[in-house]
Amino acid sequence: MKEYQKSKLNRVKRGHNRAVYDVEKINTILDAGFIGFVSYIYEEKAISLPMAYGRNGDKIYLHSSQANRMLLSLLDAGEMSMTVMHLDALVLARSGLHHSVNYRSATVFGSVKEIKTSKEKETALHCFMEHMMKGRWDGIRPIKPEELERTLVVEMTIETASAKVRDVGVNDEPEDYNLPIWAGLVPLKQIALPPISDKDLKERLQIPNHVIKYYNMHK
Amino acid sequence: MKEYQKSKLNRVKRGHNRAVYDVEKINTILDAGFIGFVSYIYEEKAISLPMAYGRNGDKIYLHSSQANRMLLSLLDAGEMSMTVMHLDALVLARSGLHHSVNYRSATVFGSVKEIKTSKEKETALHCFMEHMMKGRWDGIRPIKPEELERTLVVEMTIETASAKVRDVGVNDEPEDYNLPIWAGLVPLKQIALPPISDKDLKERLQIPNHVIKYYNMHK
């Protein structure tokens, strides 16, 4: 089991019994979604914005137009952090302060650089798109050189990370278990609804297999 | 229609046609969820972590134990920003770079202070819990003075904000509409599954109405 080394930066301080440093477990959390909250500093203020990402090994890929304030600022800083969270349940306890949520959350820290050659950009965008939906890349119109040129592609190398996972039931104060108060979980889940074909489809195109497969896995 | 004034901080630079400054629309985005990504600066690095929040008017309430690194750091800074996002659909275009997602995302900026009196803390926690699930507060064991004491409650006053919303179909390059490539949306939605009673419920307690109501609204 390969683990990220604990440091001041990534050590989970509160609820350390929920802390995860295992590289594979953290990768599983990253791969269960494709929207991360990327943090940056703008005029001495910390801001985070949602961005789609792809992962390959210890690399995270982001992209945007060439003028994106956040990505340019990350490249200036040379480093970034990103947080991904999946919400799994409301935890409804007998007392207010024991209310909680079940979740899987990972924060990754690392260096960033701009990907500049067309070939590397295309590889990064392939990873990015396949992360969002497996099989999509081969189902679409190939990317054009001028599109690659006007796209800013950023590669993060994950240097350290930590995750927190809560996946248990209600924990109440011992004396509260005798109260006539209902407690329990309400599981939450993100699902896909049936695909909706673009109204401007020129021919009677069938919904392709990779889209059907995505829907079946997420419905 | 009341709007947040645009400034360098909150002005949406990329995709400004999706920008929203309207206070009520932004409140609607905030109220559609209860997990926000709160950003702070730790040793010159920007980090964001998910936190549950409640909203009342222009106030956002967060809470934690008294030793939470992030909340203490926000109180030190005297200000914070928080981003909330709801993912509504995958937008699958005919070309890679027109792939997108439909979403509602809001970022709020403002000052923060610690709530110190027990009465104000209780009011803030009431708001916090009712934001997560309406009706829950009255269904649980009242909070004890010592619980209030060991809880750190932070009140943010929203001073400015902006949101971005994408809620349209696929936008492709004009010449790509003739390609035999399927395009369309895959709607995404967070749903609740049936409530699961705590295995340690001492009596045959029924699932209360406020929980059933939440489930029915989110299933």
XYZ file of N, CA, C and O in Angstrom, chain A residues 100-209:
440
model
N -24.352 14.926 10.698
C -23.150 14.906 9.868
C -23.559 14.510 8.456
O -24.757 14.387 8.140
N -22.575 14.303 7.617
C -22.837 13.708 6.313
C -21.830 12.586 6.085
O -20.724 12.626 6.610
N -22.246 11.577 5.330
C -21.282 10.618 4.819
C -20.770 11.149 3.494
O -21.534 11.703 2.696
N -19.479 11.015 3.289
C -18.867 11.625 2.107
C -17.512 10.995 1.849
O -16.946 10.297 2.712
N -17.005 11.267 0.658
C -15.620 10.949 0.290
C -15.040 12.230 -0.277
O -15.568 12.762 -1.254
N -14.009 12.738 0.342
C -13.422 14.003 -0.092
C -11.910 13.844 -0.190
O -11.294 13.255 0.696
N -11.316 14.338 -1.269
C -9.859 14.251 -1.430
C -9.321 15.624 -1.793
O -9.939 16.351 -2.574
N -8.195 15.985 -1.199
C -7.510 17.225 -1.573
C -6.107 16.854 -2.038
O -5.379 16.161 -1.326
N -5.775 17.290 -3.248
C -4.443 17.004 -3.809
C -3.663 18.305 -3.929
O -4.234 19.360 -4.210
N -2.363 18.212 -3.688
C -1.463 19.365 -3.755
C -0.329 19.036 -4.729
O 0.165 17.897 -4.730
N 0.105 20.004 -5.503
C 1.229 19.696 -6.384
C 1.673 20.860 -7.228
O 1.136 21.968 -7.133
N 2.647 20.564 -8.064
C 3.198 21.583 -8.961
C 2.389 21.600 -10.261
O 1.754 20.605 -10.616
N 2.407 22.720 -10.958
C 1.703 22.814 -12.235
C 2.631 23.372 -13.308
O 3.520 24.165 -13.022
N 2.394 22.922 -14.518
C 3.091 23.520 -15.661
C 2.153 23.534 -16.852
O 1.168 22.784 -16.902
N 2.468 24.404 -17.788
C 1.677 24.454 -19.010
C 2.185 23.394 -19.975
O 3.387 23.192 -20.120
N 1.239 22.705 -20.619
C 1.595 21.743 -21.663
C 1.619 22.521 -22.974
O 0.622 23.170 -23.329
N 2.716 22.460 -23.697
C 2.855 23.367 -24.835
C 2.841 22.713 -26.215
O 2.379 23.319 -27.163
N 3.352 21.483 -26.328
C 3.376 20.904 -27.678
C 1.995 20.340 -28.026
O 1.250 19.887 -27.152
N 1.682 20.398 -29.314
C 0.369 19.933 -29.776
C 0.145 18.473 -29.410
O -0.953 18.081 -29.017
N 1.195 17.670 -29.560
C 1.042 16.245 -29.303
C 0.712 15.990 -27.819
O -0.208 15.239 -27.490
N 1.437 16.664 -26.947
C 1.175 16.486 -25.511
C -0.188 17.061 -25.120
O -0.884 16.515 -24.256
N -0.548 18.184 -25.751
C -1.870 18.765 -25.472
C -2.974 17.789 -25.841
O -3.941 17.615 -25.108
N -2.806 17.163 -27.020
C -3.845 16.238 -27.479
C -3.946 15.040 -26.529
O -5.045 14.595 -26.197
N -2.803 14.545 -26.079
C -2.806 13.421 -25.128
C -3.516 13.823 -23.826
O -4.312 13.067 -23.269
N -3.253 15.049 -23.372
C -3.876 15.532 -22.134
C -5.390 15.666 -22.306
O -6.168 15.274 -21.434
N -5.812 16.204 -23.454
C -7.250 16.387 -23.682
C -7.959 15.045 -23.855
O -9.118 14.886 -23.460
N -7.245 14.075 -24.431
C -7.787 12.724 -24.540
C -8.048 12.157 -23.145
O -9.135 11.629 -22.854
N -7.074 12.315 -22.268
C -7.221 11.843 -20.878
C -8.392 12.553 -20.210
O -9.230 11.936 -19.547
N -8.461 13.862 -20.405
C -9.503 14.704 -19.834
C -10.899 14.201 -20.248
O -11.790 14.012 -19.420
N -11.051 13.969 -21.545
C -12.371 13.582 -22.040
C -12.737 12.162 -21.654
O -13.885 11.872 -21.293
N -11.775 11.254 -21.701
C -12.053 9.876 -21.330
C -12.386 9.757 -19.845
O -13.108 8.850 -19.428
N -11.827 10.692 -19.041
C -12.150 10.713 -17.612
C -13.626 11.064 -17.403
O -14.299 10.507 -16.539
N -14.122 11.991 -18.232
C -15.533 12.411 -18.123
C -16.449 11.311 -18.649
O -17.448 10.971 -18.009
N -16.123 10.746 -19.797
C -16.947 9.672 -20.357
C -16.094 8.775 -21.235
O -15.665 9.172 -22.313
N -15.922 7.547 -20.748
C -15.086 6.588 -21.486
C -15.680 6.324 -22.873
O -16.877 6.109 -23.010
N -14.824 6.378 -23.882
C -15.270 6.065 -25.244
C -15.689 7.275 -26.054
O -15.899 7.179 -27.261
N -15.829 8.434 -25.400
C -16.331 9.598 -26.110
C -15.333 10.111 -27.150
O -15.728 10.519 -28.237
N -14.050 10.104 -26.796
C -13.009 10.679 -27.666
C -13.073 10.105 -29.087
O -12.958 10.823 -30.070
N -13.277 8.795 -29.188
C -13.293 8.163 -30.511
C -14.610 8.399 -31.234
O -14.705 8.131 -32.432
N -15.606 8.914 -30.515
C -16.910 9.124 -31.138
C -17.103 10.523 -31.689
O -18.186 10.838 -32.188
N -16.097 11.383 -31.583
C -16.304 12.783 -31.989
C -15.354 13.214 -33.099
O -14.445 12.484 -33.482
N -15.587 14.409 -33.598
C -14.744 14.967 -34.672
C -13.333 15.232 -34.117
O -13.210 15.826 -33.044
N -12.297 14.794 -34.840
C -10.929 14.991 -34.334
C -10.638 16.470 -34.092
O -11.188 17.344 -34.778
N -9.794 16.734 -33.119
C -9.456 18.116 -32.772
C -8.551 18.709 -33.855
O -7.752 18.000 -34.471
N -8.731 20.006 -34.123
C -7.962 20.686 -35.178
C -6.751 21.400 -34.567
O -6.826 21.854 -33.422
N -5.683 21.549 -35.345
C -4.476 22.216 -34.824
C -4.788 23.602 -34.248
O -4.260 23.974 -33.194
N -5.667 24.368 -34.899
C -5.944 25.725 -34.404
C -6.743 25.696 -33.086
O -6.657 26.612 -32.277
N -7.493 24.621 -32.889
C -8.203 24.489 -31.611
C -7.210 24.190 -30.488
O -7.314 24.727 -29.384
N -6.259 23.318 -30.800
C -5.214 23.021 -29.809
C -4.450 24.291 -29.451
O -4.145 24.541 -28.286
N -4.182 25.104 -30.466
C -3.397 26.318 -30.237
C -4.072 27.288 -29.280
O -3.421 27.888 -28.441
N -5.388 27.433 -29.412
C -6.042 28.427 -28.552
C -6.505 27.859 -27.202
O -7.214 28.521 -26.441
N -6.067 26.640 -26.927
C -6.439 26.018 -25.644
C -5.244 26.003 -24.693
O -4.144 25.645 -25.086
N -5.509 26.442 -23.487
C -4.481 26.407 -22.446
C -4.635 25.083 -21.693
O -5.715 24.805 -21.159
N -3.596 24.271 -21.693
C -3.664 22.983 -20.996
C -2.668 22.998 -19.842
O -1.497 23.325 -20.030
N -3.160 22.677 -18.670
C -2.324 22.704 -17.474
C -2.204 21.285 -16.919
O -3.202 20.561 -16.824
N -0.984 20.912 -16.609
C -0.727 19.602 -16.006
C -0.263 19.798 -14.568
O 0.713 20.482 -14.302
N -0.993 19.180 -13.658
C -0.583 19.188 -12.261
C 0.066 17.841 -11.958
O -0.448 16.794 -12.368
N 1.170 17.860 -11.238
C 1.751 16.630 -10.721
C 1.419 16.550 -9.235
O 1.813 17.432 -8.460
N 0.670 15.533 -8.861
C 0.274 15.404 -7.455
C 1.513 15.076 -6.621
O 2.184 14.075 -6.881
N 1.815 15.924 -5.658
C 2.991 15.676 -4.816
C 2.596 15.149 -3.441
O 3.291 14.344 -2.848
N 1.472 15.620 -2.961
C 0.947 15.066 -1.721
C -0.567 15.214 -1.740
O -1.126 15.940 -2.565
N -1.220 14.508 -0.865
C -2.681 14.495 -0.878
C -3.185 13.886 0.412
O -2.441 13.197 1.118
N -4.438 14.156 0.706
C -5.099 13.409 1.770
C -6.580 13.373 1.461
O -7.078 14.150 0.650
N -7.249 12.452 2.082
C -8.685 12.327 1.867
C -9.356 12.119 3.209
O -8.705 11.753 4.199
N -10.644 12.412 3.233
C -11.439 12.071 4.416
C -12.667 11.321 3.941
O -13.289 11.701 2.941
N -12.970 10.259 4.656
C -14.123 9.446 4.297
C -14.942 9.203 5.553
O -14.408 8.788 6.584
N -16.225 9.487 5.472
C -17.131 9.064 6.536
C -18.143 8.150 5.898
O -18.823 8.542 4.937
N -18.249 6.924 6.381
C -19.159 5.969 5.748
C -19.801 5.062 6.791
O -20.021 3.880 6.545
N -20.112 5.651 7.940
C -20.720 4.848 9.007
C -22.075 5.427 9.390
O -22.517 6.432 8.828
N -22.698 4.808 10.351
C -24.023 5.240 10.783
C -23.972 6.407 11.758
O -22.968 7.116 11.849
N -25.055 6.567 12.486
C -25.178 7.659 13.444
C -24.314 7.374 14.682
O -24.256 6.238 15.145
N -23.640 8.391 15.168
C -22.918 8.293 16.446
C -23.501 9.304 17.416
O -23.278 10.500 17.241
N -24.227 8.848 18.411
C -24.825 9.790 19.368
C -24.166 9.671 20.732
O -23.411 8.721 20.987
N -24.454 10.613 21.606
C -24.003 10.508 22.994
C -24.679 9.287 23.617
O -25.879 9.056 23.383
N -23.945 8.511 24.436
C -24.501 7.258 24.981
C -25.889 7.446 25.610
O -26.797 6.634 25.376
N -26.066 8.530 26.380
C -27.339 8.703 27.090
C -28.497 9.069 26.157
O -29.662 8.943 26.529
N -28.176 9.480 24.941
C -29.238 9.911 24.024
C -29.932 8.756 23.306
O -30.990 8.938 22.707
N -29.309 7.562 23.373
C -29.912 6.421 22.656
C -31.260 6.010 23.249
O -32.042 5.330 22.594
N -31.503 6.444 24.481
C -32.787 6.095 25.104
C -33.908 7.066 24.757
O -35.060 6.834 25.094
N -33.580 8.162 24.117
C -34.599 9.166 23.791
C -35.523 8.656 22.681
O -35.079 7.916 21.796
N -36.780 9.059 22.732
C -37.720 8.629 21.681
C -37.570 9.510 20.433
O -38.517 10.137 19.977
N -36.347 9.566 19.913
C -36.055 10.420 18.758
C -35.550 9.552 17.625
O -34.619 8.750 17.804
N -36.151 9.729 16.452
C -35.712 8.943 15.304
C -34.343 9.416 14.828
O -34.079 10.629 14.738
N -33.487 8.481 14.494
C -32.181 8.792 13.920
C -31.932 7.823 12.776
O -32.482 6.716 12.750
N -31.144 8.252 11.839
C -30.833 7.377 10.715
C -30.144 8.106 9.594
O -29.703 9.250 9.754
N -30.017 7.429 8.468
C -29.361 8.000 7.304
C -30.375 8.259 6.191
O -31.340 7.522 6.052
N -30.125 9.292 5.417
C -30.799 9.439 4.131
C -29.692 9.391 3.068
O -28.952 10.359 2.900
N -29.543 8.245 2.381
C -28.494 8.151 1.359
C -28.746 9.151 0.223
O -29.900 9.400 -0.153
N -27.678 9.729 -0.281
C -27.757 10.655 -1.422
C -26.887 10.093 -2.540
O -25.876 9.442 -2.288
N -27.272 10.382 -3.763
C -26.568 9.776 -4.898
C -26.738 10.660 -6.118
O -27.833 11.172 -6.358
N -25.680 10.817 -6.867
C -25.835 11.537 -8.139
C -26.128 10.522 -9.236
O -25.385 9.569 -9.431
N -27.226 10.749 -9.939
C -27.600 9.796 -10.992
C -27.690 10.510 -12.345
O -27.811 11.731 -12.417
N -27.639 9.698 -13.405
C -27.869 10.208 -14.757
C -29.303 9.891 -15.157
O -29.855 8.845 -14.801
N -29.922 10.810 -15.886
C -31.249 10.574 -16.462
C -31.044 10.201 -17.939
O -29.951 10.350 -18.476
N -32.082 9.703 -18.605
C -31.901 9.253 -20.000
C -31.325 10.355 -20.889
O -31.732 11.515 -20.799
N -30.368 10.012 -21.769
C -29.762 10.986 -22.681
C -30.821 11.669 -23.553
O -31.820 11.051 -23.931
N -30.579 12.951 -23.840
C -31.499 13.742 -24.680
C -30.735 14.142 -25.945
O -29.755 14.883 -25.869
N -31.175 13.652 -27.095
C -30.467 13.969 -28.343
C -30.626 15.448 -28.685
O -31.684 16.044 -28.470
N -29.563 16.043 -29.225
C -29.574 17.429 -29.685
C -30.682 17.599 -30.728
O -30.829 16.778 -31.628
N -31.450 18.672 -30.608
C -32.561 18.883 -31.550
C -32.064 19.117 -32.975
O -32.816 18.977 -33.935
N -30.801 19.464 -33.135
C -30.287 19.750 -34.473
C -29.546 18.571 -35.105
O -28.843 18.752 -36.092
N -29.699 17.387 -34.556
C -29.070 16.210 -35.189
C -29.595 16.122 -36.620
O -30.808 16.095 -36.838
N -28.680 16.060 -37.579
C -29.097 16.149 -38.982
C -29.678 14.840 -39.520
O -30.446 14.809 -40.454
N -29.246 13.747 -38.963
C -29.764 12.458 -39.430
C -30.367 11.727 -38.226
O -30.253 12.176 -37.104
N -30.973 10.641 -38.494
C -31.544 9.842 -37.395
C -30.437 9.039 -36.725
O -30.362 7.825 -36.873
N -29.592 9.745 -36.016
C -28.454 9.088 -35.379
C -28.891 8.423 -34.083
O -29.621 9.007 -33.286
N -28.436 7.196 -33.906
C -28.716 6.489 -32.656
C -27.799 7.013 -31.550
O -26.677 7.433 -31.818
N -28.286 6.945 -30.340
C -27.423 7.275 -29.199
C -26.306 6.225 -29.162
O -26.584 5.020 -29.174
N -25.041 6.656 -29.188
C -23.954 5.665 -29.296
C -23.789 4.830 -28.024
O -24.236 5.207 -26.936
N -23.112 3.706 -28.212
C -22.938 2.751 -27.114
C -22.255 3.337 -25.888
O -22.619 3.010 -24.760
